mmCIF file of C-alpha atoms in Angstrom:
data_model
loop_
_atom_site.group_PDB
_atom_site.id
_atom_site.type_symbol
_atom_site.label_atom_id
_atom_site.label_comp_id
_atom_site.label_asym_id
_atom_site.label_seq_id
_atom_site.Cartn_x
_atom_site.Cartn_y
_atom_site.Cartn_z
ATOM 1 C CA UNK A 595 44.110 -43.209 122.418
ATOM 2 C CA UNK A 596 44.072 -43.630 118.672
ATOM 3 C CA UNK A 597 44.967 -39.764 118.416
ATOM 4 C CA UNK A 598 48.209 -40.824 120.828
ATOM 5 C CA UNK A 599 51.423 -38.873 119.798
ATOM 6 C CA UNK A 600 53.652 -40.069 122.720
ATOM 7 C CA UNK A 601 57.142 -40.758 121.801
ATOM 8 C CA UNK A 602 59.973 -42.820 122.794
ATOM 9 C CA UNK A 603 62.227 -41.008 124.915
ATOM 10 C CA UNK A 604 61.896 -37.073 124.155
ATOM 11 C CA UNK A 605 59.521 -35.979 121.608
ATOM 12 C CA UNK A 606 58.042 -36.617 118.422
ATOM 13 C CA UNK A 607 59.784 -37.564 115.210
ATOM 14 C CA UNK A 608 59.414 -36.890 111.683
ATOM 15 C CA UNK A 609 61.663 -35.616 109.369
ATOM 16 C CA UNK A 610 65.766 -36.436 110.856
ATOM 17 C CA UNK A 611 68.661 -34.483 110.072
ATOM 18 C CA UNK A 612 72.516 -36.284 111.185
ATOM 19 C CA UNK A 613 73.246 -34.055 114.210
ATOM 20 C CA UNK A 614 76.508 -33.022 113.765
ATOM 21 C CA UNK A 615 76.252 -31.353 110.648
ATOM 22 C CA UNK A 616 75.910 -27.833 110.508
ATOM 23 C CA UNK A 617 71.977 -27.624 110.740
ATOM 24 C CA UNK A 618 70.269 -26.453 107.606
ATOM 25 C CA UNK A 619 67.142 -24.827 109.796
ATOM 26 C CA UNK A 620 68.574 -20.831 109.536
ATOM 27 C CA UNK A 621 65.831 -20.752 113.028
ATOM 28 C CA UNK A 622 68.189 -23.088 114.303
ATOM 29 C CA UNK A 623 70.524 -20.281 115.641
ATOM 30 C CA UNK A 624 71.194 -16.839 114.637
ATOM 31 C CA UNK A 625 74.248 -16.981 112.038
ATOM 32 C CA UNK A 626 76.374 -14.381 113.976
ATOM 33 C CA UNK A 627 78.813 -13.854 115.983
ATOM 34 C CA UNK A 628 78.553 -13.287 119.210
ATOM 35 C CA UNK A 629 80.125 -10.887 121.951
ATOM 36 C CA UNK A 630 79.790 -13.038 124.984
ATOM 37 C CA UNK A 631 80.095 -11.162 128.241
ATOM 38 C CA UNK A 632 81.240 -14.097 130.480
ATOM 39 C CA UNK A 633 83.812 -16.641 130.175
ATOM 40 C CA UNK A 634 83.498 -19.321 127.582
ATOM 41 C CA UNK A 635 84.759 -23.096 128.277
ATOM 42 C CA UNK A 636 88.192 -23.242 130.044
ATOM 43 C CA UNK A 637 88.800 -19.278 130.451
ATOM 44 C CA UNK A 638 88.933 -18.444 133.806
ATOM 45 C CA UNK A 639 88.886 -21.379 135.086
ATOM 46 C CA UNK A 640 85.102 -22.431 133.892
ATOM 47 C CA UNK A 641 84.611 -25.507 132.358
ATOM 48 C CA UNK A 642 81.292 -26.602 130.580
ATOM 49 C CA UNK A 643 79.908 -30.073 131.365
ATOM 50 C CA UNK A 644 81.177 -31.823 128.748
ATOM 51 C CA UNK A 645 80.134 -35.668 127.728
ATOM 52 C CA UNK A 646 81.880 -36.957 124.540
ATOM 53 C CA UNK A 647 80.464 -39.964 122.789
ATOM 54 C CA UNK A 648 82.622 -42.617 122.324
ATOM 55 C CA UNK A 649 83.160 -44.241 118.592
ATOM 56 C CA UNK A 650 80.972 -47.131 119.731
ATOM 57 C CA UNK A 651 77.774 -45.406 121.334
ATOM 58 C CA UNK A 652 74.558 -45.606 119.807
ATOM 59 C CA UNK A 653 72.183 -43.303 120.396
ATOM 60 C CA UNK A 654 68.771 -44.029 121.735
ATOM 61 C CA UNK A 655 66.315 -44.027 118.964
ATOM 62 C CA UNK A 656 63.256 -41.787 118.870
ATOM 63 C CA UNK A 657 60.281 -43.940 117.342
ATOM 64 C CA UNK A 658 56.645 -43.239 117.051
ATOM 65 C CA UNK A 659 53.811 -44.753 118.463
ATOM 66 C CA UNK A 660 51.023 -45.836 116.207
ATOM 67 C CA UNK A 661 48.244 -45.898 118.758
ATOM 68 C CA UNK A 662 46.808 -48.592 120.864
ATOM 69 C CA UNK A 663 45.743 -52.375 120.604
ATOM 70 C CA UNK A 664 43.084 -53.663 120.345
ATOM 71 C CA UNK A 665 41.288 -51.336 117.919
ATOM 72 C CA UNK A 666 44.653 -50.269 116.184
ATOM 73 C CA UNK A 667 43.493 -49.830 112.290
ATOM 74 C CA UNK A 668 45.800 -50.047 109.024
ATOM 75 C CA UNK A 669 45.663 -46.570 108.796
ATOM 76 C CA UNK A 670 46.787 -45.974 111.881
ATOM 77 C CA UNK A 671 49.884 -48.535 111.465
ATOM 78 C CA UNK A 672 50.778 -47.080 108.460
ATOM 79 C CA UNK A 673 50.459 -43.089 109.134
ATOM 80 C CA UNK A 674 54.157 -42.724 111.471
ATOM 81 C CA UNK A 675 57.082 -42.308 110.174
ATOM 82 C CA UNK A 676 60.374 -44.331 111.071
ATOM 83 C CA UNK A 677 63.588 -42.834 110.436
ATOM 84 C CA UNK A 678 66.681 -44.655 109.928
ATOM 85 C CA UNK A 679 69.250 -45.241 113.339
ATOM 86 C CA UNK A 680 72.068 -42.047 113.723
ATOM 87 C CA UNK A 681 75.050 -43.046 112.539
ATOM 88 C CA UNK A 682 77.773 -44.798 116.072
ATOM 89 C CA UNK A 683 78.855 -41.816 117.669
ATOM 90 C CA UNK A 684 76.176 -39.497 116.475
ATOM 91 C CA UNK A 685 72.592 -38.614 117.337
ATOM 92 C CA UNK A 686 69.626 -37.174 115.111
ATOM 93 C CA UNK A 687 67.618 -34.542 115.180
ATOM 94 C CA UNK A 688 63.661 -34.639 114.779
ATOM 95 C CA UNK A 689 61.314 -32.296 113.474
ATOM 96 C CA UNK A 690 57.501 -32.258 113.728
ATOM 97 C CA UNK A 691 56.831 -30.030 111.139
ATOM 98 C CA UNK A 692 60.344 -29.111 108.788
ATOM 99 C CA UNK A 693 58.309 -26.287 107.133
ATOM 100 C CA UNK A 694 56.825 -24.334 110.507
ATOM 101 C CA UNK A 695 58.503 -23.193 113.475
ATOM 102 C CA UNK A 696 61.743 -25.373 114.005
ATOM 103 C CA UNK A 697 60.379 -26.823 117.545
ATOM 104 C CA UNK A 698 62.759 -30.267 117.250
ATOM 105 C CA UNK A 699 63.163 -33.177 119.861
ATOM 106 C CA UNK A 700 66.676 -34.614 120.100
ATOM 107 C CA UNK A 701 67.096 -38.312 122.184
ATOM 108 C CA UNK A 702 69.469 -37.790 124.925
ATOM 109 C CA UNK A 703 70.518 -40.879 127.344
ATOM 110 C CA UNK A 704 68.754 -41.213 130.374
ATOM 111 C CA UNK A 705 70.854 -40.719 133.495
ATOM 112 C CA UNK A 706 71.362 -38.621 136.843
ATOM 113 C CA UNK A 707 71.767 -35.388 135.046
ATOM 114 C CA UNK A 708 68.985 -35.557 132.379
ATOM 115 C CA UNK A 709 66.341 -37.061 135.139
ATOM 116 C CA UNK A 710 67.286 -34.024 137.607
ATOM 117 C CA UNK A 711 66.511 -31.181 135.211
ATOM 118 C CA UNK A 712 63.022 -30.093 136.423
ATOM 119 C CA UNK A 713 61.952 -28.211 132.759
ATOM 120 C CA UNK A 714 64.989 -29.202 130.299
ATOM 121 C CA UNK A 715 65.565 -27.769 127.297
ATOM 122 C CA UNK A 716 68.020 -28.959 123.981
ATOM 123 C CA UNK A 717 70.299 -26.016 122.249
ATOM 124 C CA UNK A 718 72.191 -26.512 119.197
ATOM 125 C CA UNK A 719 75.074 -24.876 119.419
ATOM 126 C CA UNK A 720 78.582 -24.559 117.198
ATOM 127 C CA UNK A 721 81.602 -25.522 119.225
ATOM 128 C CA UNK A 722 83.228 -22.396 118.787
ATOM 129 C CA UNK A 723 80.697 -20.080 120.085
ATOM 130 C CA UNK A 724 81.226 -22.124 123.225
ATOM 131 C CA UNK A 725 85.281 -22.111 122.627
ATOM 132 C CA UNK A 726 85.124 -26.340 123.145
ATOM 133 C CA UNK A 727 88.371 -27.931 121.716
ATOM 134 C CA UNK A 728 87.528 -30.091 119.101
ATOM 135 C CA UNK A 729 91.036 -31.632 116.910
ATOM 136 C CA UNK A 730 92.647 -29.205 114.420
ATOM 137 C CA UNK A 731 91.629 -32.205 111.653
ATOM 138 C CA UNK A 732 87.944 -30.578 112.449
ATOM 139 C CA UNK A 733 87.745 -27.364 110.733
ATOM 140 C CA UNK A 734 84.324 -27.022 110.168
ATOM 141 C CA UNK A 735 82.195 -26.439 112.879
ATOM 142 C CA UNK A 736 79.810 -29.107 115.156
ATOM 143 C CA UNK A 737 76.638 -29.151 116.554
ATOM 144 C CA UNK A 738 76.764 -30.084 119.946
ATOM 145 C CA UNK A 739 73.773 -30.308 122.310
ATOM 146 C CA UNK A 740 73.952 -27.774 125.341
ATOM 147 C CA UNK A 741 71.220 -29.042 127.947
ATOM 148 C CA UNK A 742 69.497 -26.425 129.705
ATOM 149 C CA UNK A 743 67.304 -26.211 132.828
ATOM 150 C CA UNK A 744 64.985 -23.194 132.716
ATOM 151 C CA UNK A 745 63.687 -23.809 136.095
ATOM 152 C CA UNK A 746 67.483 -22.661 137.563
ATOM 153 C CA UNK A 747 67.198 -19.332 136.398
ATOM 154 C CA UNK A 748 69.373 -18.222 139.299
ATOM 155 C CA UNK A 749 73.258 -17.607 139.560
ATOM 156 C CA UNK A 750 75.822 -20.148 140.544
ATOM 157 C CA UNK A 751 79.511 -18.974 140.462
ATOM 158 C CA UNK A 752 81.637 -20.817 137.798
ATOM 159 C CA UNK A 753 78.116 -22.190 136.057
ATOM 160 C CA UNK A 754 77.548 -21.743 132.823
ATOM 161 C CA UNK A 755 74.500 -19.825 132.595
ATOM 162 C CA UNK A 756 72.041 -18.794 129.794
ATOM 163 C CA UNK A 757 71.187 -15.018 129.780
ATOM 164 C CA UNK A 758 69.117 -12.575 127.699
ATOM 165 C CA UNK A 759 71.369 -9.413 127.282
ATOM 166 C CA UNK A 760 70.095 -6.528 125.579
ATOM 167 C CA UNK A 761 67.711 -9.329 123.383
ATOM 168 C CA UNK A 762 70.186 -11.478 122.791
ATOM 169 C CA UNK A 763 70.793 -14.926 124.548
ATOM 170 C CA UNK A 764 74.435 -15.894 125.314
ATOM 171 C CA UNK A 765 76.309 -18.496 127.261
ATOM 172 C CA UNK A 766 78.744 -17.622 129.825
ATOM 173 C CA UNK A 767 80.357 -18.286 132.761
ATOM 174 C CA UNK A 768 80.815 -15.677 135.671
ATOM 175 C CA UNK A 769 83.132 -15.608 138.824
ATOM 176 C CA UNK A 770 80.430 -13.644 140.859
ATOM 177 C CA UNK A 771 76.977 -12.521 140.755
ATOM 178 C CA UNK A 772 78.460 -8.831 140.275
ATOM 179 C CA UNK A 773 80.297 -9.855 136.699
ATOM 180 C CA UNK A 774 76.920 -10.192 135.124
ATOM 181 C CA UNK A 775 76.229 -7.264 132.986
ATOM 182 C CA UNK A 776 73.686 -4.915 134.100
ATOM 183 C CA UNK A 777 70.750 -5.229 132.891
ATOM 184 C CA UNK A 778 70.798 -8.887 132.242
ATOM 185 C CA UNK A 779 68.383 -11.924 132.801
ATOM 186 C CA UNK A 780 69.318 -15.195 133.882
ATOM 187 C CA UNK A 781 67.125 -18.008 131.753
ATOM 188 C CA UNK A 782 68.582 -20.981 132.879
ATOM 189 C CA UNK A 783 71.647 -22.988 133.830
ATOM 190 C CA UNK A 784 73.540 -25.363 131.588
ATOM 191 C CA UNK A 785 73.541 -29.011 132.569
ATOM 192 C CA UNK A 786 74.784 -30.878 130.092
ATOM 193 C CA UNK A 787 77.114 -30.254 126.549
ATOM 194 C CA UNK A 788 77.175 -33.393 124.470
ATOM 195 C CA UNK A 789 80.161 -34.008 121.738
ATOM 196 C CA UNK A 790 79.689 -36.269 119.272
ATOM 197 C CA UNK A 791 82.483 -38.374 117.879
ATOM 198 C CA UNK A 792 83.287 -38.133 114.426
ATOM 199 C CA UNK A 793 85.567 -40.157 111.816
ATOM 200 C CA UNK A 794 88.096 -37.711 111.921
ATOM 201 C CA UNK A 795 88.557 -38.218 115.346
ATOM 202 C CA UNK A 796 90.997 -40.386 117.533
ATOM 203 C CA UNK A 797 89.034 -43.605 119.165
ATOM 204 C CA UNK A 798 88.354 -42.214 122.489
ATOM 205 C CA UNK A 799 88.542 -45.707 123.993
ATOM 206 C CA UNK A 800 91.851 -47.464 123.523
ATOM 207 C CA UNK A 801 92.358 -49.598 126.629
ATOM 208 C CA UNK A 802 95.257 -46.939 127.892
ATOM 209 C CA UNK A 803 94.016 -44.037 130.341
ATOM 210 C CA UNK A 804 96.863 -42.363 129.510
ATOM 211 C CA UNK A 805 96.475 -42.085 125.993
ATOM 212 C CA UNK A 806 92.562 -41.874 126.223
ATOM 213 C CA UNK A 807 92.186 -38.025 124.655
ATOM 214 C CA UNK A 808 89.092 -36.710 124.928
ATOM 215 C CA UNK A 809 86.479 -35.332 127.575
#
């Protein structure tokens, strides 16, 4: 039990970075333009399963477990790290080894969509790479969390798929199975695409449905 490294909600916590800021780790994504084979968000009546966070949203906080009581030592108690809470409307990433392979974790709200995933993996994607529209005031790329279920590695009409095409991973939707590029492999389906709330955005909840603009 003294070696327990269980993390509340989603994984091991160490170094944190603000969620919506462009990720500093080069290995999070390739800095190249994807020539997507397949529809992006809003194209050909295909729409990502978007979730827009509210301005008063507080993300689940990832907390390390120091060990089991009784038997916990002072050294074990102070060995774990804690990080600040995420700003309102945003989230944080956590990396167990910032100098090693970037296998980080992120906390996601519980719910039927997240719970139903058999083999979930989070991908950090810039909103421009998926054609997700954001306010004109936002000129820099914004990080979105894309939740992919690796167990759903089969075709579904107009569902966003993570595919491997010529050694490159691409997210896109297809109207029919025949539209899939030859030789591509389906690695999973997108179950959720989470968008942060940023200070430059209008409030997501005004009290009047007709003026609430976001997803």
